[in-house]
């Protein structure tokens, strides 16, 4: 009897230690995201200030290394065509997992009305097997964090058009090596006002049919 009681105490102690460690790492991850979110506001502000003023070469230093060359080539289209009065960061969100990448202007889409629900009988709940063990998630401090920033570019115009826009666009950031770097799609500024820019994703490529 004493041996069984001792074994039970060991199991309870081990479970408490595992639960405490799991809660501890979750708290550390949440605290880390809070800390780097403050840095994100500063980094996003600096990057978009440089973009809105047309200092693209200086802004490229904050672009992820694998996209920097593309960024510098894309901004050549913007130098003589895109002007704006400023910017406003509307929202930042930090996550330990990448955000789904959406392209184009953020537009409000009214939610369609739900059709009336038909009355259906409530199904009987299926009990879970008691002997089935659920896998335990091994939490670790992530090496990277991800962020989505919503930026509104104020009174932007695109030559040769004389129309003025203030689009709200998404930017995607990565926290690595103790700094935030942006993975921008700066080319989409040229697409503001075009029908394709209103969608959430670029249209798929059409298959090429060889000629006769």
CSV table of C-alpha atoms in Angstrom, one decimal:
chain,number,residue,atom,x,y,z
A,1,UNK,CA,0.0,0.0,0.0
A,2,UNK,CA,2.8,2.4,0.9
A,3,UNK,CA,4.6,1.6,-2.4
A,4,UNK,CA,1.4,2.3,-4.4
A,5,UNK,CA,0.9,5.6,-2.6
A,6,UNK,CA,4.5,6.6,-3.2
A,7,UNK,CA,4.2,5.8,-6.9
A,8,UNK,CA,1.1,7.9,-7.1
A,9,UNK,CA,2.8,10.8,-5.4
A,10,UNK,CA,5.7,10.6,-7.9
A,11,UNK,CA,3.2,10.7,-10.8
A,12,UNK,CA,1.4,13.7,-9.4
A,13,UNK,CA,4.7,15.5,-8.7
A,14,UNK,CA,5.9,14.8,-12.3
A,15,UNK,CA,2.6,16.0,-13.8
A,16,UNK,CA,2.8,19.2,-11.7
A,17,UNK,CA,6.4,19.9,-12.8
A,18,UNK,CA,5.5,19.3,-16.5
A,19,UNK,CA,2.5,21.6,-16.2
A,20,UNK,CA,4.5,24.3,-14.5
A,21,UNK,CA,7.2,24.2,-17.1
A,22,UNK,CA,4.7,24.3,-19.9
A,23,UNK,CA,2.9,27.3,-18.4
A,24,UNK,CA,6.3,28.9,-17.8
A,25,UNK,CA,7.4,28.7,-21.4
A,26,UNK,CA,4.0,30.0,-22.6
A,27,UNK,CA,4.4,33.0,-20.3
A,28,UNK,CA,7.9,33.6,-21.6
A,29,UNK,CA,6.8,33.5,-25.2
A,30,UNK,CA,3.9,35.9,-24.5
A,31,UNK,CA,6.3,38.3,-22.7
A,32,UNK,CA,8.8,38.1,-25.6
A,33,UNK,CA,6.1,39.0,-28.1
A,34,UNK,CA,5.0,41.9,-26.0
A,35,UNK,CA,8.6,43.2,-25.8
A,36,UNK,CA,9.4,42.9,-29.5
A,37,UNK,CA,6.0,44.4,-30.5
A,38,UNK,CA,7.3,47.7,-29.1
A,39,UNK,CA,10.4,47.4,-31.3
A,40,UNK,CA,8.1,46.6,-34.3
A,41,UNK,CA,6.3,49.9,-33.9
A,42,UNK,CA,9.6,51.7,-34.1
A,43,UNK,CA,11.0,49.7,-37.0
A,44,UNK,CA,7.8,49.8,-39.0
A,45,UNK,CA,7.6,53.6,-38.4
A,46,UNK,CA,11.1,54.2,-39.6
A,47,UNK,CA,10.8,52.0,-42.7
A,48,UNK,CA,7.5,53.5,-43.8
A,49,UNK,CA,8.8,57.0,-43.1
A,50,UNK,CA,11.7,56.4,-45.5
A,51,UNK,CA,9.3,54.9,-48.1
A,52,UNK,CA,6.9,57.8,-47.9
A,53,UNK,CA,9.7,60.3,-48.4
A,54,UNK,CA,11.2,58.3,-51.3
A,55,UNK,CA,14.4,57.3,-49.5
A,56,UNK,CA,14.3,53.8,-51.0
A,57,UNK,CA,18.0,53.0,-50.8
A,58,UNK,CA,18.0,53.8,-47.0
A,59,UNK,CA,14.8,51.7,-46.6
A,60,UNK,CA,16.4,48.7,-48.3
A,61,UNK,CA,18.7,48.2,-45.3
A,62,UNK,CA,15.6,47.1,-43.3
A,63,UNK,CA,14.5,44.5,-46.0
A,64,UNK,CA,15.2,40.8,-45.5
A,65,UNK,CA,18.5,40.0,-47.3
A,66,UNK,CA,16.9,37.5,-49.8
A,67,UNK,CA,14.5,40.2,-51.0
A,68,UNK,CA,16.7,43.2,-50.9
A,69,UNK,CA,17.8,43.0,-54.6
A,70,UNK,CA,14.2,42.6,-55.8
A,71,UNK,CA,13.2,45.6,-53.6
A,72,UNK,CA,15.8,47.9,-55.1
A,73,UNK,CA,14.8,46.9,-58.6
A,74,UNK,CA,11.1,47.3,-57.9
A,75,UNK,CA,11.4,50.8,-56.4
A,76,UNK,CA,12.9,52.1,-59.7
A,77,UNK,CA,9.3,52.0,-61.0
A,78,UNK,CA,8.2,54.1,-58.0
A,79,UNK,CA,10.8,56.9,-58.0
A,80,UNK,CA,9.2,58.9,-60.8
A,81,UNK,CA,5.6,57.7,-60.6
A,82,UNK,CA,4.5,57.4,-56.9
A,83,UNK,CA,4.3,60.3,-54.4
A,84,UNK,CA,2.5,60.6,-51.1
A,85,UNK,CA,2.1,62.9,-48.2
A,86,UNK,CA,2.8,60.5,-45.4
A,87,UNK,CA,1.8,57.2,-43.7
A,88,UNK,CA,0.0,55.9,-40.7
A,89,UNK,CA,0.5,52.6,-39.0
A,90,UNK,CA,-3.0,51.3,-38.1
A,91,UNK,CA,-2.2,47.9,-36.5
A,92,UNK,CA,0.7,45.5,-35.7
A,93,UNK,CA,0.2,41.9,-34.8
A,94,UNK,CA,3.0,39.5,-33.6
A,95,UNK,CA,2.8,35.8,-33.8
A,96,UNK,CA,5.1,32.8,-33.3
A,97,UNK,CA,3.8,31.4,-36.7
A,98,UNK,CA,3.8,33.0,-40.1
A,99,UNK,CA,0.7,35.0,-41.2
A,100,UNK,CA,-1.2,33.9,-44.3
A,101,UNK,CA,0.2,36.2,-47.0
A,102,UNK,CA,-2.4,38.3,-48.7
A,103,UNK,CA,-1.8,40.9,-51.4
A,104,UNK,CA,-3.6,44.1,-52.3
A,105,UNK,CA,-5.5,46.8,-50.5
A,106,UNK,CA,-7.4,46.0,-47.4
A,107,UNK,CA,-11.1,46.7,-48.3
A,108,UNK,CA,-14.2,46.3,-46.3
A,109,UNK,CA,-16.4,43.5,-47.5
A,110,UNK,CA,-19.9,43.4,-45.9
A,111,UNK,CA,-20.7,40.0,-44.5
A,112,UNK,CA,-23.6,38.3,-46.3
A,113,UNK,CA,-26.7,37.5,-44.3
A,114,UNK,CA,-26.8,34.0,-43.0
A,115,UNK,CA,-29.8,32.0,-44.3
A,116,UNK,CA,-32.2,30.8,-41.7
A,117,UNK,CA,-31.1,27.6,-40.0
A,118,UNK,CA,-33.3,24.5,-40.4
A,119,UNK,CA,-34.2,22.7,-37.2
A,120,UNK,CA,-32.2,19.5,-37.0
A,121,UNK,CA,-32.1,17.0,-34.2
A,122,UNK,CA,-29.1,17.3,-31.9
A,123,UNK,CA,-26.7,14.4,-32.6
A,124,UNK,CA,-25.6,12.2,-29.8
A,125,UNK,CA,-22.1,13.1,-28.6
A,126,UNK,CA,-19.5,10.4,-29.3
A,127,UNK,CA,-17.4,9.7,-26.1
A,128,UNK,CA,-13.7,9.7,-26.6
A,129,UNK,CA,-11.9,6.5,-25.7
A,130,UNK,CA,-10.6,6.7,-22.2
A,131,UNK,CA,-7.4,4.8,-22.9
A,132,UNK,CA,-6.4,7.1,-25.9
A,133,UNK,CA,-3.5,9.4,-24.9
A,134,UNK,CA,-3.3,12.8,-26.5
A,135,UNK,CA,0.1,13.9,-27.7
A,136,UNK,CA,1.8,16.4,-25.5
A,137,UNK,CA,3.1,19.5,-27.2
A,138,UNK,CA,6.8,20.2,-26.6
A,139,UNK,CA,6.9,24.0,-26.3
A,140,UNK,CA,10.2,25.8,-27.0
A,141,UNK,CA,11.1,29.4,-27.4
A,142,UNK,CA,10.8,30.1,-31.2
A,143,UNK,CA,13.9,31.3,-33.0
A,144,UNK,CA,11.8,33.5,-35.2
A,145,UNK,CA,8.7,35.6,-34.7
A,146,UNK,CA,6.4,37.0,-37.4
A,147,UNK,CA,4.3,40.1,-37.7
A,148,UNK,CA,1.7,41.7,-39.9
A,149,UNK,CA,1.6,45.5,-40.0
A,150,UNK,CA,-1.3,47.5,-41.5
A,151,UNK,CA,0.0,50.7,-43.1
A,152,UNK,CA,-2.1,53.5,-44.6
A,153,UNK,CA,-0.2,55.6,-47.2
A,154,UNK,CA,-1.8,59.0,-47.1
A,155,UNK,CA,-2.8,61.0,-50.2
A,156,UNK,CA,-0.8,58.8,-52.6
A,157,UNK,CA,-0.9,59.6,-56.3
A,158,UNK,CA,0.4,57.5,-59.2
A,159,UNK,CA,1.5,59.3,-62.4
A,160,UNK,CA,0.2,59.8,-65.1
A,161,UNK,CA,-3.2,59.6,-63.2
A,162,UNK,CA,-4.2,62.6,-61.1
A,163,UNK,CA,-6.3,60.6,-58.7
A,164,UNK,CA,-5.4,60.5,-55.0
A,165,UNK,CA,-5.6,57.4,-52.9
A,166,UNK,CA,-5.0,56.5,-49.2
A,167,UNK,CA,-4.7,52.7,-49.4
A,168,UNK,CA,-4.4,50.4,-46.4
A,169,UNK,CA,-1.8,47.7,-47.2
A,170,UNK,CA,-0.4,44.7,-45.4
A,171,UNK,CA,3.3,44.4,-44.6
A,172,UNK,CA,5.0,41.2,-43.4
A,173,UNK,CA,7.9,41.3,-40.9
A,174,UNK,CA,10.3,38.7,-39.4
A,175,UNK,CA,12.1,38.9,-36.1
A,176,UNK,CA,15.4,37.2,-36.3
A,177,UNK,CA,18.8,37.8,-34.8
A,178,UNK,CA,17.3,40.4,-32.4
A,179,UNK,CA,15.9,42.7,-35.0
A,180,UNK,CA,12.8,43.2,-37.2
A,181,UNK,CA,13.2,43.0,-41.0
A,182,UNK,CA,10.4,43.5,-43.5
A,183,UNK,CA,9.5,41.3,-46.5
A,184,UNK,CA,7.7,43.9,-48.5
A,185,UNK,CA,5.7,43.8,-51.8
A,186,UNK,CA,6.5,47.4,-52.7
A,187,UNK,CA,5.6,46.8,-56.3
A,188,UNK,CA,1.9,46.7,-55.4
A,189,UNK,CA,1.9,50.4,-54.8
A,190,UNK,CA,1.8,50.7,-58.6
A,191,UNK,CA,-1.3,48.6,-58.7
A,192,UNK,CA,-3.5,50.7,-56.5
A,193,UNK,CA,-6.7,51.6,-58.2
A,194,UNK,CA,-6.5,48.7,-60.6
A,195,UNK,CA,-9.2,46.0,-60.4
A,196,UNK,CA,-6.6,43.3,-59.7
A,197,UNK,CA,-5.3,45.2,-56.6
A,198,UNK,CA,-8.6,44.8,-54.8
A,199,UNK,CA,-8.4,41.0,-54.5
A,200,UNK,CA,-6.8,39.2,-51.6
A,201,UNK,CA,-4.4,37.2,-53.8
A,202,UNK,CA,-2.9,37.6,-57.3
A,203,UNK,CA,-4.8,35.8,-60.1
A,204,UNK,CA,-3.4,32.4,-61.1
A,205,UNK,CA,-1.3,32.2,-64.3
A,206,UNK,CA,-3.2,31.1,-67.4
A,207,UNK,CA,-1.9,28.0,-69.1
A,208,UNK,CA,-0.1,28.6,-72.3
A,209,UNK,CA,-1.5,26.7,-75.3
A,210,UNK,CA,1.1,26.2,-78.1
A,211,UNK,CA,0.0,27.5,-81.5
A,212,UNK,CA,-0.5,25.2,-84.5
